[in-house]
Amino acid sequence: MTTVTPPRPDGAAERSPHQDVLRYLDAASTLESTRSEVAALEGSEGVESFNRQLDLLKRRLLSDPRTFREMFISDGMQAVAWEFRQPELSEPFVETLWSMLLRGDDASAVLMRFLWNLPLGKKRAFVRALDTHLSDRYPMFDGLSVDWPAGASIPPYVRGADARSQDFELVNQGYLGYMSLGYTARDIDLFVWLEALRDKQCAEKPCELGIFLAEHREPKGGCPVKIHIPQVLEMVGTGRFREALELLESCNPLPNVTGRVCPQELQCQGVCLHTKMPIAIGQVEWFLPQREKLVDPGGVQRRFAGVVDPWDAATKPPVAIVGSGPSGLINAYLLAAEGFPVTIFEAFHALGGVLRYGIPEFRLPNELIDDVVTKIKLLGGKFVENFVVGKTATLQDLRDAGFWRIFVGTGAGLPRFMNIPGEHLLNVMSANEFLTRVNLMQGLRPDYETPLPETEGKDVIVIGGGNTAMDAARTARRLGGNVTIVYRRTRSEMPARVEELEHALEEGIALQVLRSPSEFLGDPKTSFVTAATLDVMELGEPDDSGRRRPVVTGRSETIRADLVIMALGNASNPIIKDSEPRLHTSKWGTIDLDHQGSQETTLPGVFTGGDAARGGSTAVHAAGDGQAAAREIVGTIDVAPDAITSMVATARAYSDLGATAQTILATSELSDGIHEFTVFSPLIAHAAQAGQFVRVLPRSDGELIPLTLADWDTEAGTICLVVQGMGTSSIEINQMVVGDAFAGIAGPLGRPSEIDRHLDGATTVFTAGGLGLPPVYPIVREHLRAGNHVTLIAGFRSGNLMFWTGPDERVGRLQAQYGDQLDVVYTTNDGSFGVPGFVTGPLEEMLTANQRGEGRPIAGVVTIGPPLMMRAVSDLSGRFDVPCVASLNSIMVDATGMCGACMVPVVIDGKMVRKHACIDGPEIDSHIIDWDKFLPRFGLFRSQEQASRVRHGLA
């Protein structure tokens, strides 16, 4: 083994041992002399003073290190200030300065404050230096100094049109989008800081307050949620990002959302004194919470970790919020933050209202809505989903359940149509329905069951010029459609945000202006739309909105259309006003406010805001209304402490009951493919009335389907559903077992049956075909309870498919209880039981006998069952001039009127108009229904349903 000797220091290997000894003796002598000198000097007055000062300096450094750091920083800033007194900033200085800014420490914060406080000329010199010396590294700096700050800024990162039009990923990714190009989070901080440097800190604050108008009208522009924009920008400009976020969220807990969808060009940025290029306030607003998630992922949970649950504290009375859209969410957050127990009641199975069902994820990711919901939950807020206020419970029911105040933020409601010829054709639908199927029900994903119209390679036209039209058009484009937007005015009059329209055009969407549909044409064999006839328009005199009115020129043209999406705005949904007659509404159906400057309605203790009160408006105006209502509610507590405790306990129990899982308690097979379910759903059971139905979501990735309420038990808190396995969703429901819970059941929906007392001797005839018997049963029971005579004609394909007919079953028990008050006739198509043939056979015999003056007079006919059967009954009763209503469970999505999918074409005074089965029905006068136009709707998604069955092995 070889040992390696390391080299000796100071070239010792080249000297002899004798020389080393001489050097050692010399060094030792020098050291001894130095020690003696040091010892002599230590006792001198000057050295003793120096050591005392040094010791004091050490102690101060340990006790207050910040003082010395700031002293050294101050010295450094003097050097920086000297550089800024030069005509131009040198490249080495700019490189050093920028590297210090990138450090993100105290020194960089001092530099940011220094630069913020510089006069405008020096700021321009700084931006000019960035442009000159750093634009190779940061291409967004190239040309930034030209017309800065008035007309130049760093834009947010927007994905290229070719890539983004193929997916549903976020389009405008904000400043943080630059991270996808390799820039760091600190780089992004500085981009946003540079945007804030443009701010003038205007004393008049038009971005926040707006421009005030005469006669106490709402100001032009400004911030509806009263964000302190100048202060936020100052905090960003001085490097205090977290403080800026805290101030922002103290005004608006939805900055993630409003920063994305607020029309800033009409609000804060619309009145910015930088008229050439307003400061990107919305982008800054959205950036701050997203930055916080990036740099401190668990920050929200820690921030709310010590919050006392308002339901446990019970020091303030509970508040019910109806709807989880922008107005409801901000109202709930602000009240919960003030210590109020709040419960949000939402009609859908997912939270967010129009933010979720109406706005695509390429514009507003669902995770941003979830962020707000999470904060409310951390503050103790409760959420009850699948709860339709006005149906599941009235406003008075909520007051009776212990809620002290109620805020109604239910949105606008019913989509508008044009009532032009051909509007009944298949694949003519509202933007609400189309977007709900895609956004809320995730119909674009192959693992979800919601059917979508075929769009790949199809010609799609979108009627309208607002933001909803842009959302629908861009969604259809991403689904593979060849999309054209049709608008009756010119591009300059379009109410859509400029950014959204520009993005749509960049993505390859065509625009036809000064065009308005006058008729839709269809294939007579399939009833699907094939083309649209467009009237050519020109602009006339201004209308009430100030825009020039479109006028028909007499010329027209026809374009191909495989799918037509109507995006014409919304009318008010009548559900809440119909359930509460004391609530005053306008002639348009919007909820009236009690007095100017208040969000309280004419019903004391009930507040409202957003589209429910305004009609069609914007998310940020809705948020502003929710904020204003919260301020009012906070300042009006008029309940004694002991009463508060009782109210909180009652409201808490009611909220928990509403959120209870809707679980199957019993199930049985009635006949081949038909199953009966008893489901625990106490609030629906309490509210149910004969003739109503429910909206069922079997699982989170399933399809929303309407099912008629077959029965209910108020005391047990159960409802009864009967399901025939036809499509994938219904077949999978029939595979559910006791203990399984539905993802959501909402209701009871629709109008209950109108049951009047008949003249003595008259009878109401019910024709129930197959699965029509379950919905007929509760209506028959109510007629019998009212003292009416009933004739039930129940038809089945064959005797082995019959159910509920035995002596111990539902119909049998009614016969035993009511005796001669109930006549029952059974028919089977194959003649295996009862009267051979269809239900129309016995009905025609009764009608004919009546015509001869024989038998019981027929007060009216109710028909429920297969659509062809209902039409046959309607035609037959019409020949004898006997009233007839048909109960229609048509194609539906939300089943509350919002989507407009359950369109029923009816003829009134010779004119075709539309009714909606979920709002006007489900029972509708069968004699005004245009059955030729209505029946094809049941085949709208036949091919998609067949494909789903094949995909699941159920074909």
Coordinates of C-alpha atoms in Angstrom, one line a residue, residues 153-591:
S153 CA -48.3 48.3 -20.3
I154 CA -47.4 44.7 -19.9
P155 CA -50.5 42.7 -21.1
P156 CA -51.7 39.5 -19.3
Y157 CA -50.7 36.2 -20.9
V158 CA -53.4 35.0 -23.4
R159 CA -53.1 31.6 -25.0
G160 CA -52.9 31.4 -28.8
A161 CA -56.2 31.1 -30.6
D162 CA -55.3 27.9 -32.5
A163 CA -54.4 26.0 -29.3
R164 CA -57.1 27.4 -27.0
S165 CA -60.0 26.8 -29.5
Q166 CA -59.4 23.1 -29.2
D167 CA -59.8 22.8 -25.4
F168 CA -61.6 24.2 -22.3
E169 CA -58.4 25.4 -20.6
L170 CA -58.2 29.0 -19.4
V171 CA -57.8 31.5 -22.2
N172 CA -56.7 34.7 -20.5
Q173 CA -54.3 33.3 -17.9
G174 CA -53.4 36.6 -16.4
Y175 CA -50.0 37.6 -15.4
L176 CA -49.3 34.2 -13.8
G177 CA -49.7 32.7 -17.2
Y178 CA -46.2 33.9 -18.0
M179 CA -44.9 31.1 -15.7
S180 CA -45.7 28.7 -18.5
L181 CA -43.0 30.5 -20.5
G182 CA -40.4 29.9 -17.8
Y183 CA -40.7 33.1 -15.8
T184 CA -40.5 32.9 -12.0
A185 CA -43.2 33.9 -9.5
R186 CA -41.0 36.8 -8.6
D187 CA -40.8 37.9 -12.2
I188 CA -44.6 37.9 -12.3
D189 CA -44.7 40.0 -9.1
L190 CA -42.6 42.6 -10.8
F191 CA -44.7 42.6 -13.9
V192 CA -47.8 43.4 -11.8
W193 CA -45.8 46.0 -9.8
L194 CA -44.8 47.7 -13.1
E195 CA -48.5 47.8 -14.0
A196 CA -49.3 49.5 -10.6
L197 CA -46.5 52.0 -11.2
R198 CA -48.7 53.4 -14.0
D199 CA -51.3 54.5 -11.4
K200 CA -51.8 58.3 -10.9
Q201 CA -53.3 58.0 -7.4
C202 CA -56.1 60.3 -8.6
A203 CA -57.7 62.2 -5.8
E204 CA -61.2 61.9 -7.3
K205 CA -60.9 58.0 -7.5
P206 CA -63.2 57.5 -10.5
C207 CA -62.2 53.8 -10.7
E208 CA -63.7 53.3 -7.2
L209 CA -66.4 55.8 -7.0
G210 CA -67.4 56.3 -10.6
I211 CA -68.4 59.6 -12.2
F212 CA -71.4 61.1 -10.4
L213 CA -74.4 62.1 -12.4
A214 CA -77.2 64.6 -11.7
E215 CA -80.6 63.7 -10.2
H216 CA -79.1 61.0 -7.9
R217 CA -78.7 58.5 -10.6
E218 CA -76.4 55.6 -10.3
P219 CA -72.9 56.9 -11.2
K220 CA -71.2 56.1 -14.4
G221 CA -68.5 53.5 -14.0
G222 CA -66.8 52.9 -10.7
C223 CA -66.7 49.7 -8.6
P224 CA -70.1 48.1 -7.6
V225 CA -68.4 46.3 -4.7
K226 CA -66.6 49.5 -3.6
I227 CA -63.0 48.0 -3.7
H228 CA -60.6 50.7 -2.6
I229 CA -58.7 50.5 -5.9
P230 CA -56.2 53.3 -5.4
Q231 CA -55.1 51.9 -2.0
V232 CA -54.8 48.4 -3.5
L233 CA -52.6 49.7 -6.3
E234 CA -50.5 51.7 -3.9
M235 CA -49.9 48.6 -1.8
V236 CA -48.9 46.6 -4.9
G237 CA -46.8 49.5 -6.1
T238 CA -44.9 49.5 -2.8
G239 CA -44.4 45.7 -2.7
R240 CA -47.1 45.0 -0.1
F241 CA -48.9 42.2 -2.0
R242 CA -50.4 40.4 1.0
E243 CA -51.7 43.7 2.5
A244 CA -53.3 44.5 -0.8
L245 CA -55.0 41.2 -0.9
E246 CA -56.3 41.7 2.7
L247 CA -57.7 45.1 1.8
L248 CA -59.2 43.7 -1.4
E249 CA -61.0 40.8 0.3
S250 CA -62.3 43.1 3.1
C251 CA -64.4 44.7 0.4
N252 CA -64.9 41.8 -2.0
P253 CA -64.4 38.1 -1.0
L254 CA -64.8 37.1 -4.6
P255 CA -61.8 38.8 -6.3
N256 CA -60.9 35.5 -8.1
V257 CA -64.3 35.6 -9.7
T258 CA -65.1 39.3 -10.3
G259 CA -61.6 39.9 -11.5
R260 CA -62.3 37.4 -14.3
V261 CA -65.9 38.2 -15.4
C262 CA -66.5 41.8 -14.3
P263 CA -66.8 44.1 -17.4
Q264 CA -64.0 46.4 -16.1
E265 CA -64.1 48.3 -19.4
L266 CA -67.6 49.6 -18.3
Q267 CA -66.7 50.0 -14.6
C268 CA -63.4 50.8 -13.0
Q269 CA -61.3 50.8 -16.2
G270 CA -64.0 52.6 -18.2
V271 CA -63.5 55.8 -16.2
C272 CA -59.7 55.5 -15.7
L273 CA -57.9 58.7 -16.4
H274 CA -55.5 56.7 -18.6
T275 CA -57.9 56.8 -21.5
K276 CA -55.6 55.3 -24.1
M277 CA -54.8 52.2 -22.0
P278 CA -56.5 52.0 -18.6
I279 CA -54.7 50.3 -15.8
A280 CA -55.5 46.5 -15.8
I281 CA -57.4 46.7 -12.5
G282 CA -59.3 43.5 -13.1
Q283 CA -56.1 41.5 -13.8
V284 CA -54.5 42.9 -10.7
E285 CA -57.6 42.0 -8.7
W286 CA -57.5 38.4 -10.0
F287 CA -53.7 38.1 -9.6
L288 CA -53.6 38.8 -5.9
P289 CA -55.6 35.8 -4.6
Q290 CA -54.0 33.5 -7.2
R291 CA -50.5 34.7 -6.1
E292 CA -51.4 34.0 -2.5
K293 CA -52.4 30.4 -3.4
L294 CA -49.0 30.0 -5.1
V295 CA -46.8 31.4 -2.4
D296 CA -48.8 30.2 0.6
P297 CA -51.0 27.2 -0.4
G298 CA -52.4 26.6 3.1
G299 CA -52.8 30.3 4.0
V300 CA -56.6 30.3 3.8
Q301 CA -57.0 27.4 6.2
R302 CA -54.6 29.0 8.6
R303 CA -56.2 32.4 8.3
F304 CA -59.6 31.0 9.3
A305 CA -58.3 28.3 11.8
G306 CA -59.2 30.3 14.9
V307 CA -62.7 31.4 13.7
V308 CA -65.4 30.5 16.2
D309 CA -68.3 28.7 14.5
P310 CA -71.3 31.2 14.5
W311 CA -73.7 28.3 15.0
D312 CA -71.9 27.3 18.2
A313 CA -71.5 30.9 19.4
A314 CA -75.2 31.7 18.8
T315 CA -74.7 35.4 19.5
K316 CA -76.3 36.6 16.3
P317 CA -79.5 35.5 14.6
P318 CA -79.4 33.2 11.6
V319 CA -79.7 34.3 8.0
A320 CA -80.9 32.3 5.0
I321 CA -79.4 33.1 1.6
V322 CA -81.4 31.9 -1.4
G323 CA -79.1 31.1 -4.3
S324 CA -75.3 30.6 -4.5
G325 CA -74.6 33.0 -7.4
P326 CA -72.4 36.1 -7.0
S327 CA -74.9 38.1 -4.9
G328 CA -75.6 35.2 -2.6
L329 CA -71.9 34.2 -2.1
I330 CA -70.7 37.7 -1.2
N331 CA -73.7 38.2 1.1
A332 CA -73.0 34.9 2.9
Y333 CA -69.3 35.6 3.3
L334 CA -69.7 39.0 4.7
L335 CA -72.4 38.0 7.1
A336 CA -70.4 34.9 8.2
A337 CA -67.3 37.0 8.7
E338 CA -69.4 39.2 11.0
G339 CA -70.4 36.2 13.1
F340 CA -73.8 35.5 11.7
P341 CA -74.9 31.9 11.2
V342 CA -75.8 31.6 7.5
T343 CA -77.2 28.8 5.4
I344 CA -77.1 29.0 1.6
F345 CA -80.0 27.2 -0.2
E346 CA -79.1 26.2 -3.8
A347 CA -81.5 24.7 -6.3
F348 CA -78.7 22.8 -8.1
H349 CA -76.5 20.0 -6.9
A350 CA -73.4 22.2 -7.4
L351 CA -72.7 25.6 -6.0
G352 CA -72.0 28.9 -7.9
G353 CA -75.3 29.6 -9.7
V354 CA -74.8 31.3 -13.0
L355 CA -71.0 31.4 -12.3
R356 CA -70.9 27.6 -12.7
Y357 CA -73.7 26.8 -15.1
G358 CA -73.5 29.8 -17.3
I359 CA -69.8 30.7 -17.6
P360 CA -67.4 28.2 -19.3
E361 CA -64.3 27.1 -17.6
F362 CA -62.1 28.7 -20.3
R363 CA -63.3 32.0 -18.9
L364 CA -63.9 31.2 -15.2
P365 CA -62.4 27.9 -13.8
N366 CA -64.7 26.2 -11.3
E367 CA -61.8 26.1 -8.8
L368 CA -62.2 29.8 -8.3
I369 CA -65.8 29.4 -7.3
D370 CA -64.8 26.5 -5.0
D371 CA -62.3 28.9 -3.3
V372 CA -65.1 31.2 -2.3
V373 CA -67.3 28.3 -1.1
T374 CA -64.4 27.0 1.0
K375 CA -63.9 30.3 2.7
I376 CA -67.6 30.5 3.6
K377 CA -67.5 27.0 5.0
L378 CA -64.4 27.8 7.0
L379 CA -66.4 30.7 8.5
G380 CA -69.1 28.3 9.5
G381 CA -71.5 28.8 6.6
K382 CA -73.8 25.9 5.7
F383 CA -74.9 24.8 2.3
V384 CA -78.1 23.0 1.4
E385 CA -78.2 21.9 -2.2
N386 CA -81.1 20.7 -4.4
F387 CA -83.4 23.0 -2.5
V388 CA -85.7 25.1 -4.6
V389 CA -87.1 28.0 -2.6
G390 CA -90.7 28.5 -3.6
K391 CA -91.1 24.8 -4.1
T392 CA -89.2 22.9 -1.4
A393 CA -90.1 25.7 1.0
T394 CA -91.5 29.2 0.8
L395 CA -89.9 32.3 2.2
Q396 CA -92.4 32.1 5.1
D397 CA -91.3 28.5 5.7
L398 CA -87.7 29.7 6.1
R399 CA -88.8 32.4 8.6
D400 CA -90.8 29.7 10.5
A401 CA -87.7 27.5 10.5
G402 CA -85.9 30.2 12.6
F403 CA -84.2 32.4 10.0
W404 CA -84.2 36.0 11.1
R405 CA -83.4 37.5 7.7
I406 CA -83.5 36.2 4.2
F407 CA -81.5 37.3 1.1
V408 CA -82.9 36.3 -2.3
G409 CA -80.3 36.0 -5.0
T410 CA -82.0 33.7 -7.4
G411 CA -80.9 35.3 -10.7
A412 CA -83.1 36.1 -13.7
G413 CA -84.6 32.8 -14.6
L414 CA -86.5 32.1 -17.9
P415 CA -84.6 32.3 -21.2
R416 CA -86.2 34.4 -23.9
F417 CA -87.2 33.1 -27.3
M418 CA -88.6 34.9 -30.4
N419 CA -91.7 32.8 -31.0
I420 CA -91.0 32.7 -34.7
P421 CA -91.9 29.8 -37.1
G422 CA -89.7 26.7 -36.7
E423 CA -88.5 27.6 -33.2
H424 CA -90.0 24.2 -32.0
L425 CA -87.6 22.3 -34.2
L426 CA -85.1 19.9 -32.6
N427 CA -81.7 21.4 -31.9
V428 CA -83.1 24.9 -31.4
M429 CA -82.3 25.5 -27.8
S430 CA -81.5 28.3 -25.3
A431 CA -78.0 29.2 -24.5
N432 CA -78.9 28.4 -20.9
E433 CA -79.7 24.8 -21.7
F434 CA -76.6 24.4 -24.0
L435 CA -74.2 25.9 -21.4
T436 CA -75.8 24.1 -18.5
R437 CA -75.4 20.7 -20.3
V438 CA -71.7 21.5 -21.0
N439 CA -70.6 23.5 -17.9
L440 CA -72.7 22.2 -14.9
M441 CA -73.5 18.7 -16.2
Q442 CA -70.1 18.3 -17.9
G443 CA -71.7 16.8 -21.1
L444 CA -68.5 17.4 -22.9
R445 CA -66.8 14.7 -21.0
P446 CA -67.2 11.1 -22.1
D447 CA -67.5 9.8 -18.6
Y448 CA -70.6 11.9 -17.9
E449 CA -74.0 10.9 -19.0
T450 CA -75.5 14.3 -20.0
P451 CA -76.4 14.2 -23.7
L452 CA -75.2 17.1 -25.9
P453 CA -76.4 18.0 -29.4
E454 CA -74.0 16.8 -32.1
T455 CA -71.6 19.7 -32.9
E456 CA -68.5 18.1 -34.5
G457 CA -68.3 19.5 -38.0
K458 CA -71.9 20.9 -37.8
D459 CA -73.0 24.4 -38.7
V460 CA -74.0 26.2 -35.5
I461 CA -75.5 29.6 -35.3
V462 CA -75.8 31.7 -32.1
I463 CA -78.5 34.4 -32.0
G464 CA -77.5 37.3 -29.9
G465 CA -74.7 39.7 -29.2
G466 CA -74.1 39.6 -25.4
N467 CA -71.6 37.8 -23.2
T468 CA -73.8 34.7 -23.1
A469 CA -73.8 34.5 -26.9
M470 CA -70.0 34.7 -26.8
D471 CA -69.8 31.9 -24.2
A472 CA -72.2 29.7 -26.2
A473 CA -70.4 30.4 -29.5
R474 CA -66.9 29.7 -28.1
T475 CA -68.1 26.6 -26.4
A476 CA -69.7 25.2 -29.6
R477 CA -66.4 26.0 -31.4
R478 CA -64.5 24.0 -28.9
L479 CA -66.9 21.1 -29.4
G480 CA -65.9 21.1 -33.1
G481 CA -68.7 23.3 -34.6
N482 CA -68.5 25.7 -37.5
V483 CA -70.0 28.7 -35.6
T484 CA -71.6 31.9 -36.8
I485 CA -72.9 34.6 -34.4
V486 CA -76.0 36.4 -35.8
Y487 CA -76.7 39.8 -34.5
R488 CA -79.4 42.3 -35.5
R489 CA -77.3 45.4 -35.0
T490 CA -73.7 46.2 -36.0
R491 CA -70.5 45.1 -34.2
S492 CA -70.2 48.5 -32.4
E493 CA -73.6 48.0 -30.7
M494 CA -72.9 44.5 -29.4
P495 CA -73.2 44.5 -25.6
A496 CA -70.6 41.7 -25.2
R497 CA -67.3 42.6 -23.7
V498 CA -64.8 43.7 -26.4
E499 CA -62.3 41.1 -25.2
E500 CA -64.7 38.3 -25.5
L501 CA -65.8 39.2 -29.0
E502 CA -62.2 39.6 -30.1
H503 CA -61.3 36.3 -28.6
A504 CA -64.3 34.7 -30.4
L505 CA -63.2 36.1 -33.8
E506 CA -59.6 35.1 -33.2
E507 CA -60.8 31.5 -32.6
G508 CA -62.4 31.3 -36.0
I509 CA -66.0 32.2 -35.2
A510 CA -67.8 34.1 -37.9
L511 CA -70.0 37.2 -37.3
Q512 CA -73.1 38.2 -39.3
V513 CA -74.3 41.6 -38.3
L514 CA -77.5 43.4 -39.3
R515 CA -79.3 40.0 -39.5
S516 CA -82.2 38.7 -37.5
P517 CA -83.9 35.2 -37.9
S518 CA -87.5 35.3 -39.1
E519 CA -87.9 31.5 -39.5
F520 CA -86.1 28.2 -38.9
L521 CA -86.5 25.5 -41.5
G522 CA -86.3 21.8 -40.7
D523 CA -86.3 18.3 -42.1
P524 CA -89.9 17.1 -42.1
K525 CA -88.8 13.5 -41.5
T526 CA -86.6 14.0 -38.5
S527 CA -87.9 17.4 -37.3
F528 CA -84.3 18.6 -36.8
V529 CA -83.4 22.2 -37.8
T530 CA -81.6 22.5 -41.1
A531 CA -81.5 26.2 -42.0
A532 CA -82.4 29.7 -40.8
T533 CA -84.0 32.5 -42.8
L534 CA -82.4 35.8 -41.8
D535 CA -84.0 39.2 -42.4
V536 CA -81.4 41.8 -43.5
M537 CA -81.7 44.8 -41.2
E538 CA -80.6 48.4 -41.1
L539 CA -80.3 50.8 -38.2
G540 CA -83.0 53.4 -37.7
E541 CA -83.7 55.8 -34.8
P542 CA -82.3 55.1 -31.3
D543 CA -84.5 53.1 -29.0
D544 CA -84.9 53.4 -25.1
S545 CA -81.4 51.9 -24.6
G546 CA -79.8 54.7 -26.7
R547 CA -78.8 52.3 -29.5
R548 CA -80.2 52.7 -33.0
R549 CA -83.2 50.4 -33.6
P550 CA -82.8 47.6 -36.1
V551 CA -85.3 47.9 -39.0
V552 CA -86.3 45.3 -41.5
T553 CA -85.2 46.1 -45.1
G554 CA -87.5 43.6 -46.8
R555 CA -84.5 41.5 -48.0
S556 CA -83.6 38.1 -46.5
E557 CA -81.2 35.3 -46.9
T558 CA -81.0 31.6 -45.8
I559 CA -78.0 30.0 -44.2
R560 CA -77.5 26.4 -43.1
A561 CA -77.9 25.5 -39.4
D562 CA -77.6 22.1 -37.7
L563 CA -77.8 23.7 -34.3
V564 CA -79.4 27.0 -33.2
I565 CA -78.5 28.5 -29.8
M566 CA -80.8 31.4 -28.7
A567 CA -78.9 33.9 -26.5
L568 CA -81.4 36.6 -26.1
G569 CA -81.3 37.3 -22.4
N570 CA -83.7 36.1 -19.6
A571 CA -87.0 37.0 -18.2
S572 CA -87.8 36.6 -14.5
N573 CA -88.6 33.2 -13.1
P574 CA -92.0 33.2 -11.4
I575 CA -91.4 30.5 -8.8
I576 CA -90.7 32.7 -5.8
K577 CA -93.2 35.4 -6.5
D578 CA -95.9 32.8 -7.2
S579 CA -95.2 31.2 -3.8
E580 CA -95.3 34.5 -1.9
P581 CA -98.1 36.9 -3.0
R582 CA -97.0 39.5 -0.4
L583 CA -93.8 40.1 -2.3
H584 CA -94.3 43.0 -4.7
T585 CA -92.8 42.6 -8.2
S586 CA -92.5 44.8 -11.2
K587 CA -94.4 44.3 -14.5
W588 CA -91.3 42.4 -15.7
G589 CA -91.5 40.0 -12.7
T590 CA -88.4 41.4 -11.0
I591 CA -88.6 41.8 -7.2

